[in-house]
């Protein structure tokens, strides 16, 4: 007879509601063991996630291989109401003793024997002792970031949440709705060329986008629905795929609060925001609906914007072992852009605005800049638990995308007009329209096999085009490229984990990707030396790369871990640059890091510290080119850097995260040794030092005998000088954002101030030749500094109403 007894232990006492078992079928007695002379005890350590699922099982005290496997297989089928601190579900780690007892022989009697009683259901007794950490990282720079209280810090979009990871900087020269340029780990990752971005498994990078290969716009994600992020800096996780050169960012959605939350805000420059999110009370955090509307005039001329988005998801249980998630999103945006201006023209007050310093700083040359964007996503994910404790996840998705942008970086420099005609202008229009369909899946065979198998298949059918526009009227006069691109990506990965010693854990794996490119070039000449021809041409190419990754984790003490990781990553080819029958080359990245992680938990308080040094080498890098308005290849590059980060939480009152990162990016001298990571020309536009602090303090006060909840929050960014071409450097940037709110019952009032000190700063800076004086002005060949101005001080007031269907703490 098996009599299971589960005693759930956490780490230390705290005001946490323990998990409550919902389903706990007993394990099956192993068939390959003889009758038991005495009871066998297996001590398991379970990780019970915020949805009440057992996400990980480890054996802490073995009872033998057969009993360990039986206990672990059963544990992975158990389901719980999750542990909660207040109303917030928690992921917890618990120690569970499982006892296998011998079957007592039936008594010898004359009459027919009575059948033995059926096993009793499991008996659970719980003693709450604390809460657990996130799942173990594959590298020191693998961050599982819960947003939590840090959502109080002022942010304009979900993109800004990436600043919670160390070494991240964002810049935007295109307008409120244009994808941000991401600087990560010493990379100018552009708008996604070197950072893989996903939304709950759905890929966001766009192949062969006219604005840049890998373009990824996350502006459509509603911040209130982002539960956490996983930021893996470097190619160290076997599941990482195309564009994961500097790393991978995955947004994970969820809405903890049940009920309806409506929020509206109004602020400087006529900025307006309305959000409405709803979580049905009878469902989990995986079921939600959210709507977000934004509109404003912008902080200067030609910076107006308007956008609207909707995101919805539902989780359905199709049985005790199967659940289905249905997700959909729809988004549309229109925005104007001021573009860049020359530093010399601002200093000399030559721009067509007021002569005062602020008017010149926020002025522009070309009002025919801006863009529009649409995105629609549908995703279906099926998760099944298998008999022997395995798990099978299948996901299908479809994305419909359209975008158009107009930018002018050089004025009147690039056009070669017909004889006797004036220069027509360098305004560039880039457009992208297409559909992406794909499947993703992963399979874990069972607890006795620490293996994960995964696959991805993705098909893109897109039309991508770039044209030159006239300065007057904006009519197109020349086509730069016009391609119909079809790309099929098939990938698979294998991940392994083992612990040969109690203090040593080894992880590794490999990912293999194949690409088939098909390009219809619609911009060929109508005749050549041999006569008239059709102005179209077809190109087919094939690409392949394999990316092994490995890490070794050494537990120096129960709280201190030394982690060393290495891996290869890749960026696929831009289909627009391929030739027919080419074995498509890809950019290869080799990266390694080593560092320490330390974590302390004391009930409601926790402190996590991390630090590492890293080195990276890329076979083919890209740098922004002002003449094309997109990134262009420059050859190999390398990085050497280090970072440190800390996050401290105290009960539900204080949450502080701080980070400091340094990186040096260089282009090596031809023929130099790959070990000479310091030597070479410094790459432009990449800041070498980045610092960030986010903090939130919450409390409760009594006003007129009524409890009033309050919070104050601070966000601070420090950006060191950025190297510019021709041995120039930008100025350092220091920005402070603050926010405060107070809630009484269902009503909350808040105020936020971005750029508190009203700094005059350059969000993006460049150094190149341009001519904005007019089509007939002689062009100077002297490079000068160009920039797009950052936003001045902006104050916003917010009114939020909580139509809760559950009790919330103030």
PDB file of C-alpha atoms in Angstrom, residues 131-281:
ATOM      1  CA  UNK A 131       9.170  32.513  -1.145  1.00  0.00           C
ATOM      2  CA  UNK A 132      11.561  31.235  -3.769  1.00  0.00           C
ATOM      3  CA  UNK A 133      13.783  32.653  -6.446  1.00  0.00           C
ATOM      4  CA  UNK A 134      13.137  32.476 -10.177  1.00  0.00           C
ATOM      5  CA  UNK A 135      14.266  29.359 -12.100  1.00  0.00           C
ATOM      6  CA  UNK A 136      18.058  29.067 -12.288  1.00  0.00           C
ATOM      7  CA  UNK A 137      19.624  31.125 -15.108  1.00  0.00           C
ATOM      8  CA  UNK A 138      21.714  29.650 -17.942  1.00  0.00           C
ATOM      9  CA  UNK A 139      24.224  32.504 -17.520  1.00  0.00           C
ATOM     10  CA  UNK A 140      24.941  35.295 -15.075  1.00  0.00           C
ATOM     11  CA  UNK A 141      23.414  37.628 -17.669  1.00  0.00           C
ATOM     12  CA  UNK A 142      20.208  35.569 -17.990  1.00  0.00           C
ATOM     13  CA  UNK A 143      17.631  37.706 -16.153  1.00  0.00           C
ATOM     14  CA  UNK A 144      14.112  36.614 -15.210  1.00  0.00           C
ATOM     15  CA  UNK A 145      12.713  40.039 -14.330  1.00  0.00           C
ATOM     16  CA  UNK A 146       9.398  40.399 -12.541  1.00  0.00           C
ATOM     17  CA  UNK A 147       8.077  43.920 -13.084  1.00  0.00           C
ATOM     18  CA  UNK A 148       6.165  44.031  -9.796  1.00  0.00           C
ATOM     19  CA  UNK A 149       6.390  47.306  -7.911  1.00  0.00           C
ATOM     20  CA  UNK A 150       8.749  48.820 -10.450  1.00  0.00           C
ATOM     21  CA  UNK A 151       5.716  49.402 -12.681  1.00  0.00           C
ATOM     22  CA  UNK A 152       5.320  52.579 -10.562  1.00  0.00           C
ATOM     23  CA  UNK A 153       8.350  54.148 -12.302  1.00  0.00           C
ATOM     24  CA  UNK A 154       7.251  56.456 -15.173  1.00  0.00           C
ATOM     25  CA  UNK A 155       7.476  54.734 -18.553  1.00  0.00           C
ATOM     26  CA  UNK A 156       6.077  55.683 -21.942  1.00  0.00           C
ATOM     27  CA  UNK A 157       5.779  52.174 -23.332  1.00  0.00           C
ATOM     28  CA  UNK A 158       6.521  48.511 -22.731  1.00  0.00           C
ATOM     29  CA  UNK A 159       9.806  49.022 -24.574  1.00  0.00           C
ATOM     30  CA  UNK A 160      11.046  51.031 -21.577  1.00  0.00           C
ATOM     31  CA  UNK A 161      10.744  47.915 -19.410  1.00  0.00           C
ATOM     32  CA  UNK A 162      13.915  46.642 -21.078  1.00  0.00           C
ATOM     33  CA  UNK A 163      15.784  49.204 -18.990  1.00  0.00           C
ATOM     34  CA  UNK A 164      15.298  46.856 -16.013  1.00  0.00           C
ATOM     35  CA  UNK A 165      18.120  44.732 -17.473  1.00  0.00           C
ATOM     36  CA  UNK A 166      21.690  46.011 -16.989  1.00  0.00           C
ATOM     37  CA  UNK A 167      23.571  47.465 -19.932  1.00  0.00           C
ATOM     38  CA  UNK A 168      20.475  48.511 -21.888  1.00  0.00           C
ATOM     39  CA  UNK A 169      19.982  51.957 -23.422  1.00  0.00           C
ATOM     40  CA  UNK A 170      17.151  53.084 -25.707  1.00  0.00           C
ATOM     41  CA  UNK A 171      17.089  55.932 -28.221  1.00  0.00           C
ATOM     42  CA  UNK A 172      14.530  57.055 -30.772  1.00  0.00           C
ATOM     43  CA  UNK A 173      15.074  59.511 -33.621  1.00  0.00           C
ATOM     44  CA  UNK A 174      11.914  58.556 -35.515  1.00  0.00           C
ATOM     45  CA  UNK A 175       8.981  59.686 -33.383  1.00  0.00           C
ATOM     46  CA  UNK A 176       6.452  58.379 -30.848  1.00  0.00           C
ATOM     47  CA  UNK A 177       5.513  55.087 -32.532  1.00  0.00           C
ATOM     48  CA  UNK A 178       8.774  54.349 -34.323  1.00  0.00           C
ATOM     49  CA  UNK A 179      10.712  51.355 -32.942  1.00  0.00           C
ATOM     50  CA  UNK A 180      13.444  52.254 -30.464  1.00  0.00           C
ATOM     51  CA  UNK A 181      17.115  51.736 -31.162  1.00  0.00           C
ATOM     52  CA  UNK A 182      18.419  49.275 -28.564  1.00  0.00           C
ATOM     53  CA  UNK A 183      21.951  49.406 -27.184  1.00  0.00           C
ATOM     54  CA  UNK A 184      22.733  46.156 -25.381  1.00  0.00           C
ATOM     55  CA  UNK A 185      25.968  44.560 -24.193  1.00  0.00           C
ATOM     56  CA  UNK A 186      28.092  46.971 -26.245  1.00  0.00           C
ATOM     57  CA  UNK A 187      26.020  46.450 -29.401  1.00  0.00           C
ATOM     58  CA  UNK A 188      24.159  49.052 -31.390  1.00  0.00           C
ATOM     59  CA  UNK A 189      21.390  46.508 -31.957  1.00  0.00           C
ATOM     60  CA  UNK A 190      19.441  48.955 -34.109  1.00  0.00           C
ATOM     61  CA  UNK A 191      15.717  48.418 -34.073  1.00  0.00           C
ATOM     62  CA  UNK A 192      16.223  44.671 -33.621  1.00  0.00           C
ATOM     63  CA  UNK A 193      19.029  43.567 -35.938  1.00  0.00           C
ATOM     64  CA  UNK A 194      21.086  42.120 -33.070  1.00  0.00           C
ATOM     65  CA  UNK A 195      18.493  41.362 -30.407  1.00  0.00           C
ATOM     66  CA  UNK A 196      15.901  38.630 -30.776  1.00  0.00           C
ATOM     67  CA  UNK A 197      12.506  39.793 -29.494  1.00  0.00           C
ATOM     68  CA  UNK A 198       9.517  37.622 -28.651  1.00  0.00           C
ATOM     69  CA  UNK A 199       6.107  38.055 -27.091  1.00  0.00           C
ATOM     70  CA  UNK A 200       5.165  34.856 -25.232  1.00  0.00           C
ATOM     71  CA  UNK A 201       6.901  32.853 -27.948  1.00  0.00           C
ATOM     72  CA  UNK A 202       5.678  34.913 -30.926  1.00  0.00           C
ATOM     73  CA  UNK A 203       8.671  36.324 -32.851  1.00  0.00           C
ATOM     74  CA  UNK A 204       8.698  40.098 -33.442  1.00  0.00           C
ATOM     75  CA  UNK A 205      11.814  40.585 -35.612  1.00  0.00           C
ATOM     76  CA  UNK A 206      10.944  41.211 -39.258  1.00  0.00           C
ATOM     77  CA  UNK A 207      13.104  39.753 -42.019  1.00  0.00           C
ATOM     78  CA  UNK A 208      14.431  42.118 -44.696  1.00  0.00           C
ATOM     79  CA  UNK A 209      12.442  45.093 -43.435  1.00  0.00           C
ATOM     80  CA  UNK A 210      13.226  48.142 -45.583  1.00  0.00           C
ATOM     81  CA  UNK A 211      14.126  50.103 -42.453  1.00  0.00           C
ATOM     82  CA  UNK A 212      16.524  47.410 -41.295  1.00  0.00           C
ATOM     83  CA  UNK A 213      16.827  43.634 -41.306  1.00  0.00           C
ATOM     84  CA  UNK A 214      15.412  42.391 -37.983  1.00  0.00           C
ATOM     85  CA  UNK A 215      13.273  45.498 -37.302  1.00  0.00           C
ATOM     86  CA  UNK A 216      11.206  44.822 -34.158  1.00  0.00           C
ATOM     87  CA  UNK A 217       8.560  47.238 -32.896  1.00  0.00           C
ATOM     88  CA  UNK A 218       7.367  46.570 -29.332  1.00  0.00           C
ATOM     89  CA  UNK A 219       5.461  49.836 -28.974  1.00  0.00           C
ATOM     90  CA  UNK A 220       2.162  47.962 -29.450  1.00  0.00           C
ATOM     91  CA  UNK A 221       2.549  45.972 -26.202  1.00  0.00           C
ATOM     92  CA  UNK A 222       0.332  47.304 -23.394  1.00  0.00           C
ATOM     93  CA  UNK A 223       2.608  47.844 -20.343  1.00  0.00           C
ATOM     94  CA  UNK A 224      -0.109  46.976 -17.795  1.00  0.00           C
ATOM     95  CA  UNK A 225      -0.261  43.451 -19.245  1.00  0.00           C
ATOM     96  CA  UNK A 226       3.471  42.715 -19.011  1.00  0.00           C
ATOM     97  CA  UNK A 227       4.015  40.442 -16.015  1.00  0.00           C
ATOM     98  CA  UNK A 228       7.710  39.772 -16.496  1.00  0.00           C
ATOM     99  CA  UNK A 229      10.582  39.759 -18.951  1.00  0.00           C
ATOM    100  CA  UNK A 230      13.297  37.277 -19.653  1.00  0.00           C
ATOM    101  CA  UNK A 231      16.391  39.083 -20.938  1.00  0.00           C
ATOM    102  CA  UNK A 232      19.234  36.758 -21.918  1.00  0.00           C
ATOM    103  CA  UNK A 233      22.254  38.906 -22.733  1.00  0.00           C
ATOM    104  CA  UNK A 234      24.402  36.796 -25.023  1.00  0.00           C
ATOM    105  CA  UNK A 235      23.726  33.581 -27.008  1.00  0.00           C
ATOM    106  CA  UNK A 236      23.749  31.099 -24.113  1.00  0.00           C
ATOM    107  CA  UNK A 237      20.280  29.470 -24.149  1.00  0.00           C
ATOM    108  CA  UNK A 238      19.829  26.662 -26.738  1.00  0.00           C
ATOM    109  CA  UNK A 239      16.360  27.934 -27.694  1.00  0.00           C
ATOM    110  CA  UNK A 240      17.723  31.318 -28.846  1.00  0.00           C
ATOM    111  CA  UNK A 241      17.497  31.719 -32.605  1.00  0.00           C
ATOM    112  CA  UNK A 242      17.941  34.221 -35.421  1.00  0.00           C
ATOM    113  CA  UNK A 243      19.003  37.774 -34.425  1.00  0.00           C
ATOM    114  CA  UNK A 244      20.123  36.603 -30.959  1.00  0.00           C
ATOM    115  CA  UNK A 245      23.578  38.191 -31.380  1.00  0.00           C
ATOM    116  CA  UNK A 246      23.542  40.579 -28.424  1.00  0.00           C
ATOM    117  CA  UNK A 247      20.814  38.556 -26.711  1.00  0.00           C
ATOM    118  CA  UNK A 248      17.106  37.794 -26.508  1.00  0.00           C
ATOM    119  CA  UNK A 249      14.239  39.713 -24.915  1.00  0.00           C
ATOM    120  CA  UNK A 250      10.945  37.912 -24.289  1.00  0.00           C
ATOM    121  CA  UNK A 251       7.887  39.675 -22.915  1.00  0.00           C
ATOM    122  CA  UNK A 252       5.687  37.449 -20.765  1.00  0.00           C
ATOM    123  CA  UNK A 253       2.092  38.580 -20.365  1.00  0.00           C
ATOM    124  CA  UNK A 254      -0.257  38.271 -17.404  1.00  0.00           C
ATOM    125  CA  UNK A 255      -2.663  40.313 -15.310  1.00  0.00           C
ATOM    126  CA  UNK A 256      -2.597  39.548 -11.604  1.00  0.00           C
ATOM    127  CA  UNK A 257      -5.354  41.945 -10.576  1.00  0.00           C
ATOM    128  CA  UNK A 258      -8.837  40.555 -11.113  1.00  0.00           C
ATOM    129  CA  UNK A 259     -11.570  42.995 -12.035  1.00  0.00           C
ATOM    130  CA  UNK A 260     -11.570  46.163 -14.143  1.00  0.00           C
ATOM    131  CA  UNK A 261      -8.950  48.904 -14.001  1.00  0.00           C
ATOM    132  CA  UNK A 262      -9.580  52.108 -15.946  1.00  0.00           C
ATOM    133  CA  UNK A 263      -6.921  54.803 -16.117  1.00  0.00           C
ATOM    134  CA  UNK A 264      -6.742  58.144 -17.885  1.00  0.00           C
ATOM    135  CA  UNK A 265      -3.956  60.705 -17.912  1.00  0.00           C
ATOM    136  CA  UNK A 266      -3.279  64.143 -19.325  1.00  0.00           C
ATOM    137  CA  UNK A 267      -0.006  65.979 -19.414  1.00  0.00           C
ATOM    138  CA  UNK A 268       2.342  68.378 -21.070  1.00  0.00           C
ATOM    139  CA  UNK A 269       2.195  68.927 -24.821  1.00  0.00           C
ATOM    140  CA  UNK A 270      -1.438  67.707 -24.813  1.00  0.00           C
ATOM    141  CA  UNK A 271      -0.413  64.107 -24.150  1.00  0.00           C
ATOM    142  CA  UNK A 272      -3.459  61.956 -23.460  1.00  0.00           C
ATOM    143  CA  UNK A 273      -3.624  58.311 -22.463  1.00  0.00           C
ATOM    144  CA  UNK A 274      -6.581  56.015 -21.751  1.00  0.00           C
ATOM    145  CA  UNK A 275      -6.184  52.384 -20.698  1.00  0.00           C
ATOM    146  CA  UNK A 276      -8.736  49.768 -19.720  1.00  0.00           C
ATOM    147  CA  UNK A 277      -7.739  46.281 -18.554  1.00  0.00           C
ATOM    148  CA  UNK A 278     -10.016  43.515 -17.296  1.00  0.00           C
ATOM    149  CA  UNK A 279      -9.307  40.200 -15.621  1.00  0.00           C
ATOM    150  CA  UNK A 280     -12.330  37.946 -15.028  1.00  0.00           C
ATOM    151  CA  UNK A 281     -12.389  36.995 -11.319  1.00  0.00           C
TER     152      UNK A 281
END
